[in-house]
PDB file of C-alpha atoms in Angstrom:
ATOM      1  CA  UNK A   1     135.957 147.993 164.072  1.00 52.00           C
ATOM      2  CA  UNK A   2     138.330 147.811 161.150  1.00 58.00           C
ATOM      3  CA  UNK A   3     140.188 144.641 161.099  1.00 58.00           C
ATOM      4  CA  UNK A   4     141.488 144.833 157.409  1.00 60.00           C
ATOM      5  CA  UNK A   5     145.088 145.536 158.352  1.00 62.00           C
ATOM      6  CA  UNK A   6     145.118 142.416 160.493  1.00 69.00           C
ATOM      7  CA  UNK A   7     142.708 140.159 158.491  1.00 75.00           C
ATOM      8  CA  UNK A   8     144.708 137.713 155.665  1.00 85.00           C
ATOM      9  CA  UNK A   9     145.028 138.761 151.825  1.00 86.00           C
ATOM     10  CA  UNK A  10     142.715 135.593 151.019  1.00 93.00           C
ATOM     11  CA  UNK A  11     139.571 134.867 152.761  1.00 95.00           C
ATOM     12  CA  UNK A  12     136.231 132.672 152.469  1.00 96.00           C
ATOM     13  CA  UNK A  13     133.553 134.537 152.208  1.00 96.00           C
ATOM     14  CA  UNK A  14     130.281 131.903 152.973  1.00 96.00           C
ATOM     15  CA  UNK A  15     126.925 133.088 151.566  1.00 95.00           C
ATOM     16  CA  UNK A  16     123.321 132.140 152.727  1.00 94.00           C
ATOM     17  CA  UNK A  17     121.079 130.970 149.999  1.00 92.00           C
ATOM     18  CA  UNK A  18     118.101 133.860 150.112  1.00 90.00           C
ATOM     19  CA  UNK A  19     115.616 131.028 152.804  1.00 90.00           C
ATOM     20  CA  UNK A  20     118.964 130.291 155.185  1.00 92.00           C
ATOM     21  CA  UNK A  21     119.543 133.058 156.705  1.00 94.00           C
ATOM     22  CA  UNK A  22     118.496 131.623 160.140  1.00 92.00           C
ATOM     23  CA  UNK A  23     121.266 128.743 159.722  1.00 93.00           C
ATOM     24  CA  UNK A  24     124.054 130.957 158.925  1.00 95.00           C
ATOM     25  CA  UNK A  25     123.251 132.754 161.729  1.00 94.00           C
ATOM     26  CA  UNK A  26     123.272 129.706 163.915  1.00 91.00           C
ATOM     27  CA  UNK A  27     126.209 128.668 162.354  1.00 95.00           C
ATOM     28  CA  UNK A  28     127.740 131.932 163.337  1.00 95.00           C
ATOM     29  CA  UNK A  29     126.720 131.920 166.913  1.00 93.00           C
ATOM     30  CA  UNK A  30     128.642 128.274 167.071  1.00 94.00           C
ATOM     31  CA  UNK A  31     131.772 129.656 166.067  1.00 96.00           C
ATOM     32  CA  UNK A  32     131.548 132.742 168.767  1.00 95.00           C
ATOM     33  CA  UNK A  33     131.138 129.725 170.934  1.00 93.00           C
ATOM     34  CA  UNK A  34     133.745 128.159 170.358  1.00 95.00           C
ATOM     35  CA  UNK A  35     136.687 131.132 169.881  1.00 96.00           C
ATOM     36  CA  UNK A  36     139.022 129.348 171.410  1.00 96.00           C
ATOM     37  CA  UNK A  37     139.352 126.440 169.027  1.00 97.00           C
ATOM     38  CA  UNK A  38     139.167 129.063 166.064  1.00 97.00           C
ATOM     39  CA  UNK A  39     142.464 128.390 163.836  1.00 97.00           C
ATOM     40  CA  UNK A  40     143.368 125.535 166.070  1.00 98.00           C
ATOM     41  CA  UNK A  41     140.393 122.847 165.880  1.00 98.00           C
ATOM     42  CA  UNK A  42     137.673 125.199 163.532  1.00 98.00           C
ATOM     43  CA  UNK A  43     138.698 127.709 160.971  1.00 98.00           C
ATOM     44  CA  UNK A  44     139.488 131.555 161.979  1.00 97.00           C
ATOM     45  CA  UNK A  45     135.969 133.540 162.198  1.00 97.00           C
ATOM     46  CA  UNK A  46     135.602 136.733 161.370  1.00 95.00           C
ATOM     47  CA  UNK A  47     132.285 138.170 161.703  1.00 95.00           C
ATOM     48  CA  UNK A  48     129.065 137.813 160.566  1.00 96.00           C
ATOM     49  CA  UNK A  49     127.031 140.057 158.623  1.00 96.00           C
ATOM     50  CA  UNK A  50     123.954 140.992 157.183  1.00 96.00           C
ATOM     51  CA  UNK A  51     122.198 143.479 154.454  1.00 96.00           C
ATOM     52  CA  UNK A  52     119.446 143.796 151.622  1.00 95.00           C
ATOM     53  CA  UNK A  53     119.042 143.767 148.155  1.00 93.00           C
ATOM     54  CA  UNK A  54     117.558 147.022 148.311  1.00 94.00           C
ATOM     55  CA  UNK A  55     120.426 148.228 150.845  1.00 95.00           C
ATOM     56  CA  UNK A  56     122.958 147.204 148.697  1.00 93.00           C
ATOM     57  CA  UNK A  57     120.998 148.104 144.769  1.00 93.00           C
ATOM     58  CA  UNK A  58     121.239 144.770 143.923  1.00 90.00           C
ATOM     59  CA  UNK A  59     118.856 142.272 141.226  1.00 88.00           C
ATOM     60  CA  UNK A  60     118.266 139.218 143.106  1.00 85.00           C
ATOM     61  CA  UNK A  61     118.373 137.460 139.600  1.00 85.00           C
ATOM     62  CA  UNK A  62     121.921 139.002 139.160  1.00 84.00           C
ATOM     63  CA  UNK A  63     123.408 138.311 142.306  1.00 89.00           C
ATOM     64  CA  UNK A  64     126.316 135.780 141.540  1.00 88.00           C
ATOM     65  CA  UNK A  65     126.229 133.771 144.737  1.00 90.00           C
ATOM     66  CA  UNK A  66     122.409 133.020 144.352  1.00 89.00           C
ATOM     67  CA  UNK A  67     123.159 132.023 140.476  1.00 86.00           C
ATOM     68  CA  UNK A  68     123.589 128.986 138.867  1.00 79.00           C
ATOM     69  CA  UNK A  69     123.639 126.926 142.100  1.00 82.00           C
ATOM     70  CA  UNK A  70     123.823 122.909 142.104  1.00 78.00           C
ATOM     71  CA  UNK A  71     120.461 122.995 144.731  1.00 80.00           C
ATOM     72  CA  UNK A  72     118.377 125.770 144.779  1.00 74.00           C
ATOM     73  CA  UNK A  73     117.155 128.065 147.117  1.00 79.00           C
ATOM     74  CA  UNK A  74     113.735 126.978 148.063  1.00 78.00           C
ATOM     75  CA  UNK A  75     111.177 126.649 150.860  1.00 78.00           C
ATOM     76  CA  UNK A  76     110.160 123.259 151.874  1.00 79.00           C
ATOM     77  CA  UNK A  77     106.201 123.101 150.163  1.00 81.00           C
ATOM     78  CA  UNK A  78     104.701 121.457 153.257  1.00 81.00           C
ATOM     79  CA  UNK A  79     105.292 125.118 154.621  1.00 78.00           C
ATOM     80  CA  UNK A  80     103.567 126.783 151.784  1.00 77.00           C
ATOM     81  CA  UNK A  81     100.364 124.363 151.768  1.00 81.00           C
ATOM     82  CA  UNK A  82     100.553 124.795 155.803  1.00 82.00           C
ATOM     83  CA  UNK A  83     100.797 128.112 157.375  1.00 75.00           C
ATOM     84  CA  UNK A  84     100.295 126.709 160.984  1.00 79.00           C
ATOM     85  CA  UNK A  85     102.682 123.965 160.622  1.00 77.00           C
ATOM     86  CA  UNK A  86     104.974 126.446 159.287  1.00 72.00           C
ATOM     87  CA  UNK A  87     104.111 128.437 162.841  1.00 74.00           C
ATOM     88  CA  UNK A  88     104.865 125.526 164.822  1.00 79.00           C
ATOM     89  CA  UNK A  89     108.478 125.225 163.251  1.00 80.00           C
ATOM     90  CA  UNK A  90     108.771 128.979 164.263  1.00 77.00           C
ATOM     91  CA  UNK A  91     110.853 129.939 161.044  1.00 84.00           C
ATOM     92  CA  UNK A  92     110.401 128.582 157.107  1.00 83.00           C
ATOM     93  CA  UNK A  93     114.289 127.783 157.461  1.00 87.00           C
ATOM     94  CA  UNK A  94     113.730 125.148 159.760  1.00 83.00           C
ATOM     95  CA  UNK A  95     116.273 123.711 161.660  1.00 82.00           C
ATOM     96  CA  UNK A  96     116.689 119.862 163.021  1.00 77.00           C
ATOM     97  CA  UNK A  97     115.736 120.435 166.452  1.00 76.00           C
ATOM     98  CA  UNK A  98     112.607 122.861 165.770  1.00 78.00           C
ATOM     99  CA  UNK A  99     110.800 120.027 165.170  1.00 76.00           C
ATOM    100  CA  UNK A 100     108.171 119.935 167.815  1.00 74.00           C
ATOM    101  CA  UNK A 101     108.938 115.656 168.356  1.00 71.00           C
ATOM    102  CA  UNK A 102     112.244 117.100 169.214  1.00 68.00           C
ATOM    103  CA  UNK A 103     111.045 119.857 172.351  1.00 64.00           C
ATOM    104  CA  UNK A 104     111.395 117.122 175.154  1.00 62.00           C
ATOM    105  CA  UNK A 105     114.957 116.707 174.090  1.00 60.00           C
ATOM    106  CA  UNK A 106     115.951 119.991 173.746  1.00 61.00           C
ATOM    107  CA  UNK A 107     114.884 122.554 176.311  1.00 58.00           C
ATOM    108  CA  UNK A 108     114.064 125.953 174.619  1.00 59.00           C
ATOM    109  CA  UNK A 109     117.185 128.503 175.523  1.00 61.00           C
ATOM    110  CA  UNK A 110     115.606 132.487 176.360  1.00 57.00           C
ATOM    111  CA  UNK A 111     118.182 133.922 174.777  1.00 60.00           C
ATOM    112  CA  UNK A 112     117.554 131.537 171.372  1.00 69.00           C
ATOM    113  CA  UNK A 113     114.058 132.248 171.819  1.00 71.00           C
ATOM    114  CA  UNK A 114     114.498 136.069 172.208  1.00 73.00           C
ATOM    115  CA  UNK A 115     117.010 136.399 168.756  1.00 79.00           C
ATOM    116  CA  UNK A 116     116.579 138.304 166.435  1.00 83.00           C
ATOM    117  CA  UNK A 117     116.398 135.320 163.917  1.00 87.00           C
ATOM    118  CA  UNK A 118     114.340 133.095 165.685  1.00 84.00           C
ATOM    119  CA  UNK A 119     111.355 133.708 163.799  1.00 84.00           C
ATOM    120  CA  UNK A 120     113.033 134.909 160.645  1.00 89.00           C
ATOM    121  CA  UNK A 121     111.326 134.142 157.095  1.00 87.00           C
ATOM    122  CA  UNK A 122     112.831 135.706 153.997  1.00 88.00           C
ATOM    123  CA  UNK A 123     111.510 138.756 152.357  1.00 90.00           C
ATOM    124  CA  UNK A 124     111.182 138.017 148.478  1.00 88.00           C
ATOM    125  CA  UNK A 125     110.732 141.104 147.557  1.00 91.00           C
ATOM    126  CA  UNK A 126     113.976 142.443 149.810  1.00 94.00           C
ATOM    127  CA  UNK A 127     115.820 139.483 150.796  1.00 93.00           C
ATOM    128  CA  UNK A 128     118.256 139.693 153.538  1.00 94.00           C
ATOM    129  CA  UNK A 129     122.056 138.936 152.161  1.00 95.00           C
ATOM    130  CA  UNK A 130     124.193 136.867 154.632  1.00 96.00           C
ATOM    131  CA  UNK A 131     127.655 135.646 154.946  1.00 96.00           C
ATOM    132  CA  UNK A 132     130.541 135.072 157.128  1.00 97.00           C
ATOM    133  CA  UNK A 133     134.000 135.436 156.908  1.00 97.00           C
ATOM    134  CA  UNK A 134     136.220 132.464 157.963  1.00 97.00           C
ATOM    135  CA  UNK A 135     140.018 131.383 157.173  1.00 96.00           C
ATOM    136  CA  UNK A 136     140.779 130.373 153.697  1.00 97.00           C
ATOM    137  CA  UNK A 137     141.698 126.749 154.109  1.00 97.00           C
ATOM    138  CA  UNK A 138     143.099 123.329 151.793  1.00 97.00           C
ATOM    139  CA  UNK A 139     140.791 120.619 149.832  1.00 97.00           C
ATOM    140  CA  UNK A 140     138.220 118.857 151.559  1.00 97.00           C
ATOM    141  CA  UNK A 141     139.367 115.082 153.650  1.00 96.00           C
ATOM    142  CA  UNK A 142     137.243 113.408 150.934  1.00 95.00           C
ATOM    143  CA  UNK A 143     139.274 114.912 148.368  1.00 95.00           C
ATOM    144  CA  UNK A 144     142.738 113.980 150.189  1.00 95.00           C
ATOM    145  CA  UNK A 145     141.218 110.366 152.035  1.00 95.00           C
ATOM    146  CA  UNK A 146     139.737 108.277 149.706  1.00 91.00           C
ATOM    147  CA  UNK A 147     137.551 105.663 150.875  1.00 90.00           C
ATOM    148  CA  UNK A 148     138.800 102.112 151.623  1.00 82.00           C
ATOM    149  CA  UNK A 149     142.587 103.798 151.552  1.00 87.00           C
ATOM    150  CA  UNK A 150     144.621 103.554 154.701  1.00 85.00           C
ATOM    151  CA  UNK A 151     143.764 106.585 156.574  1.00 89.00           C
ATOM    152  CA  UNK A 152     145.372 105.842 160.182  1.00 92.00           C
ATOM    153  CA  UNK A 153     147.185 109.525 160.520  1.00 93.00           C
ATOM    154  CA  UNK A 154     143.947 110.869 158.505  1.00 95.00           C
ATOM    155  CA  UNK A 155     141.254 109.276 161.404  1.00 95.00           C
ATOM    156  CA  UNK A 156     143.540 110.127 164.330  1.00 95.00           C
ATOM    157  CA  UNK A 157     143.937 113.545 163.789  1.00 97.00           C
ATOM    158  CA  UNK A 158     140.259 114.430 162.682  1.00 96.00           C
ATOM    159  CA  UNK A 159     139.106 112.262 165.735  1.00 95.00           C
ATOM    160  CA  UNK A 160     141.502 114.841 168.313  1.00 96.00           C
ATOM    161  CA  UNK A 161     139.860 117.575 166.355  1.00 97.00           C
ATOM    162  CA  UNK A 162     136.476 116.315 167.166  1.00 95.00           C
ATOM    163  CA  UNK A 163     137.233 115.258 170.864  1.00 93.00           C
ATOM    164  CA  UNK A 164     138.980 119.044 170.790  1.00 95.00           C
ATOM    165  CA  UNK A 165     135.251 120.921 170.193  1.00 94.00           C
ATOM    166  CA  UNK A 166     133.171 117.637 172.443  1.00 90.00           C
ATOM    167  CA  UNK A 167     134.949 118.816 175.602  1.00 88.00           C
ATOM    168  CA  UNK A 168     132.601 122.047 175.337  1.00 88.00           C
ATOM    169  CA  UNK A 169     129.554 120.292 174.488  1.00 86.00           C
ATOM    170  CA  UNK A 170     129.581 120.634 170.461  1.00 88.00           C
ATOM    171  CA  UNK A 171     127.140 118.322 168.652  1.00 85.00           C
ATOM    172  CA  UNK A 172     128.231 118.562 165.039  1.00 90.00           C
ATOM    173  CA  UNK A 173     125.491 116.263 164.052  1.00 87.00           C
ATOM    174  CA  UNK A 174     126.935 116.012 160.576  1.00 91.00           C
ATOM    175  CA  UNK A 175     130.562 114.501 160.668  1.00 94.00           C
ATOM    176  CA  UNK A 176     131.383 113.538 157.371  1.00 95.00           C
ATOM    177  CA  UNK A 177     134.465 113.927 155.187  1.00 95.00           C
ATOM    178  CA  UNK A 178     132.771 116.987 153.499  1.00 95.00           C
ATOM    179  CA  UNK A 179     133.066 119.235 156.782  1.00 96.00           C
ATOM    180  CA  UNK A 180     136.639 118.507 157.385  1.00 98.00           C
ATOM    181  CA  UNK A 181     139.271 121.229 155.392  1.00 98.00           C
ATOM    182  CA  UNK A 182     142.711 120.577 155.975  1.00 98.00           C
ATOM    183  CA  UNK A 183     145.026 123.431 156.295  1.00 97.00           C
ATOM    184  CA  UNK A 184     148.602 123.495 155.318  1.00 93.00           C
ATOM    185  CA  UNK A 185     149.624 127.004 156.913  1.00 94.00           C
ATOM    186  CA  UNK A 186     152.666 126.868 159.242  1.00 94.00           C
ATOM    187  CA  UNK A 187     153.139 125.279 162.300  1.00 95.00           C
ATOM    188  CA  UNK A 188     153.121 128.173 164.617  1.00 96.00           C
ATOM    189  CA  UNK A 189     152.144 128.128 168.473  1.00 96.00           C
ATOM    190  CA  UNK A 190     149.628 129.934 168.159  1.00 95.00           C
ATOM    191  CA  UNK A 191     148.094 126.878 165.595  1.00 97.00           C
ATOM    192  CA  UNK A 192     149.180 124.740 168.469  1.00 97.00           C
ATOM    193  CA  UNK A 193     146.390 122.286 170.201  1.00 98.00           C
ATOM    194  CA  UNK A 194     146.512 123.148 173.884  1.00 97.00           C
ATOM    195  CA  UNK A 195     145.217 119.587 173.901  1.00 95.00           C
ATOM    196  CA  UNK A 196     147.135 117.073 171.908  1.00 97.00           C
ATOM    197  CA  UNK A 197     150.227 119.550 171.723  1.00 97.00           C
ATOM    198  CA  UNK A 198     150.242 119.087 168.076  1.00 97.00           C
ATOM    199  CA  UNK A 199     149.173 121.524 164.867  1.00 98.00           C
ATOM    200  CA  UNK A 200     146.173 119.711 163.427  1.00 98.00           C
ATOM    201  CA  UNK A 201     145.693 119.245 159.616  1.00 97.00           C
ATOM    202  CA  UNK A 202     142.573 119.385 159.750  1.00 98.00           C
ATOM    203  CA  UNK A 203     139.445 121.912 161.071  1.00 98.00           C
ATOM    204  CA  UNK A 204     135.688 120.797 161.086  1.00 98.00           C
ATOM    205  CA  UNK A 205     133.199 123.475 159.340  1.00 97.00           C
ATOM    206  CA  UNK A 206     129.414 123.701 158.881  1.00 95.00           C
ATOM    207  CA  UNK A 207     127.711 124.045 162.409  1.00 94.00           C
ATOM    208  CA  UNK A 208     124.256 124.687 161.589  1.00 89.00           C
ATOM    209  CA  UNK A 209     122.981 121.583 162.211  1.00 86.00           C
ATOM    210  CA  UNK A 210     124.814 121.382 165.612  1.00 88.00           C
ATOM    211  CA  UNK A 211     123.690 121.628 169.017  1.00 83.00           C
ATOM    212  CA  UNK A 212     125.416 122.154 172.504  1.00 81.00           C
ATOM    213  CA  UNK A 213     125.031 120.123 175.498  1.00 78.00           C
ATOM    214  CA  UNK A 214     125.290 121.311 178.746  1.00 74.00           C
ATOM    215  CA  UNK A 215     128.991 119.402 179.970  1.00 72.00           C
ATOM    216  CA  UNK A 216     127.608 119.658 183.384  1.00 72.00           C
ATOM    217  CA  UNK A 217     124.205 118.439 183.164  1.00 68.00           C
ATOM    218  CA  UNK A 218     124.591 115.482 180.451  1.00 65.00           C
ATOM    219  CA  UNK A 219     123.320 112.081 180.551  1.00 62.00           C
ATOM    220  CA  UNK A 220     124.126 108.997 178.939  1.00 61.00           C
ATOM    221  CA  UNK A 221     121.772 110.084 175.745  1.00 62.00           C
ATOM    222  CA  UNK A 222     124.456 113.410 175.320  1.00 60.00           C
ATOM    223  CA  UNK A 223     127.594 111.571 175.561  1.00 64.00           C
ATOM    224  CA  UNK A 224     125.854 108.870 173.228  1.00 62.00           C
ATOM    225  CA  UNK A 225     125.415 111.840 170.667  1.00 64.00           C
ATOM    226  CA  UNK A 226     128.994 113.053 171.071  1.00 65.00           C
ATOM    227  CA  UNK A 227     130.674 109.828 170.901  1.00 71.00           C
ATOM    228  CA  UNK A 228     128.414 108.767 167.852  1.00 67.00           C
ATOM    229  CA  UNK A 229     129.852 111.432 165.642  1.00 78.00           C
ATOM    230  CA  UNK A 230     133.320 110.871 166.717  1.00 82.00           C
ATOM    231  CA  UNK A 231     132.065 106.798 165.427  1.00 86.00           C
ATOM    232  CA  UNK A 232     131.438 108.041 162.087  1.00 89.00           C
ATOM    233  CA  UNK A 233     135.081 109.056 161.356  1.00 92.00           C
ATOM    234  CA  UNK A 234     136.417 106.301 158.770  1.00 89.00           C
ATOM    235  CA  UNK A 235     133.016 104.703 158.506  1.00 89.00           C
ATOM    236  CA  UNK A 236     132.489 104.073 154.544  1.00 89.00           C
ATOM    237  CA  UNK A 237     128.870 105.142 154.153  1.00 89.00           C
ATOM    238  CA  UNK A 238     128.337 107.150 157.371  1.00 90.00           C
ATOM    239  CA  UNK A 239     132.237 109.182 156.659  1.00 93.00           C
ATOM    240  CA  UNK A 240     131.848 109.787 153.114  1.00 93.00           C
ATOM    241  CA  UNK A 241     128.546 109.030 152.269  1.00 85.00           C
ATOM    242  CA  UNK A 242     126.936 106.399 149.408  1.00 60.00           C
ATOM    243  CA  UNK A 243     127.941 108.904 146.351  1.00 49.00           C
ATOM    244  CA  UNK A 244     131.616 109.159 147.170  1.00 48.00           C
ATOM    245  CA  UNK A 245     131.963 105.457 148.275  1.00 41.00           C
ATOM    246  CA  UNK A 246     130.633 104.366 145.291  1.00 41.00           C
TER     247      UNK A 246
END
């Protein structure tokens, strides 16, 4: 489906690095989840999508999202030294809850177990190219909230955001005042929180690390998970971490 007459003239466009395939596709799968807080609560989503190198003619070495990155791409060595632990963890781009200390927490889903990226490992010599395609949106809260400033509007609205995507079951598992982008669109109704009845200035990004709870079937352990992230908001170390509070 063509959705370029619709889509805006500025987008993001989020690459995986060539071993994260697997969490971009999780990532992915959270926003589908969650459609109805998209431009609202979480940025606009617009697809995921996948190719080759070979597919698309491309050098690795000259592919300009994989260059000159800060941290990168690499799989962790334990894997390489261990095939069979690198079994147990089901995919080289491991994620939190694949560890097997973890399965008694989190009940294996058959339609996680039966994706198509559940056992992913990259190709070297024709790695997959991911990305998705999400809203372009403002600086990120640590860039606009300092730490130890006054932040009383700041915390209030990033905590309704975060109540906003608890209510069906998110576990963001990483709330920090990196994964918070404020956006500074207009105030239409269609931006309007069915919720609070307000636009929010803010939308949380980066879900795979997250998990979903069952609403239905949680204990005290699930809504101690959910509330603990909504905690963090504000929190000098946990919020913004010991780099930017320094």
């Amino acid at each position: 489906m063509d959705t370029t007459s619709s889509a805006p003239k500025t987008l993001c466009l989020k690459f995986a690095k060539q071993h994260h395939c697997r969490s971009l596709a999780r990532e992915a799968w959270f926003y589908e989840q969650l459609h109805q807080w998209q431009g609202i609560s979480i940025p606009d989503y617009y697809g995921f999508f996948t190719t080759t190198a070979n597919e698309q003619g491309l050098s690795v070495d000259a592919f300009q999202p994989w260059t000159n990155l800060r941290t990168p791409s690499k799989i962790d060595p334990e894997f390489i030294k261990d095939q069979e632990l690198a079994k147990t963890y089901r995919s080289m781009d491991w994620l939190w809850d694949d560890a097997p200390y973890m399965f008694k927490s989190f009940s294996p889903s058959k339609y996680r177990n039966k994706a198509r990226w559940f056992k992913w490992n990259l190709n070297e010599e024709n790695p997959h190219i991911g990305l998705i395609i999400l809203e372009n949106l403002g600086q990120a809260c640590y860039q606009v909230w300092l730490p130890n400033e006054p932040g009383d509007a700041f915390e209030t609205d990033i905590s309704a955001v975060l109540e906003d995507v608890a209510a069906e079951g998110l576990c963001h598992a990483d709330v920090t005042a990196r994964n918070f982008l404020q956006y500074d669109g207009p105030e239409t109704d269609e931006r309007r929180c069915p919720r609070h009845g307000i636009v929010h200035k803010w939308r949380l990004i980066d879900f795979d690390r997250s998990c979903m709870l069952d609403m239905k079937n949680t204990g005290l352990n699930g809504e101690y998970i959910i509330d603990a992230g909504r905690e963090a908001v504000g929190d000098p170390l946990a919020f913004w971490g010991r780099q930017i509070s320094e």
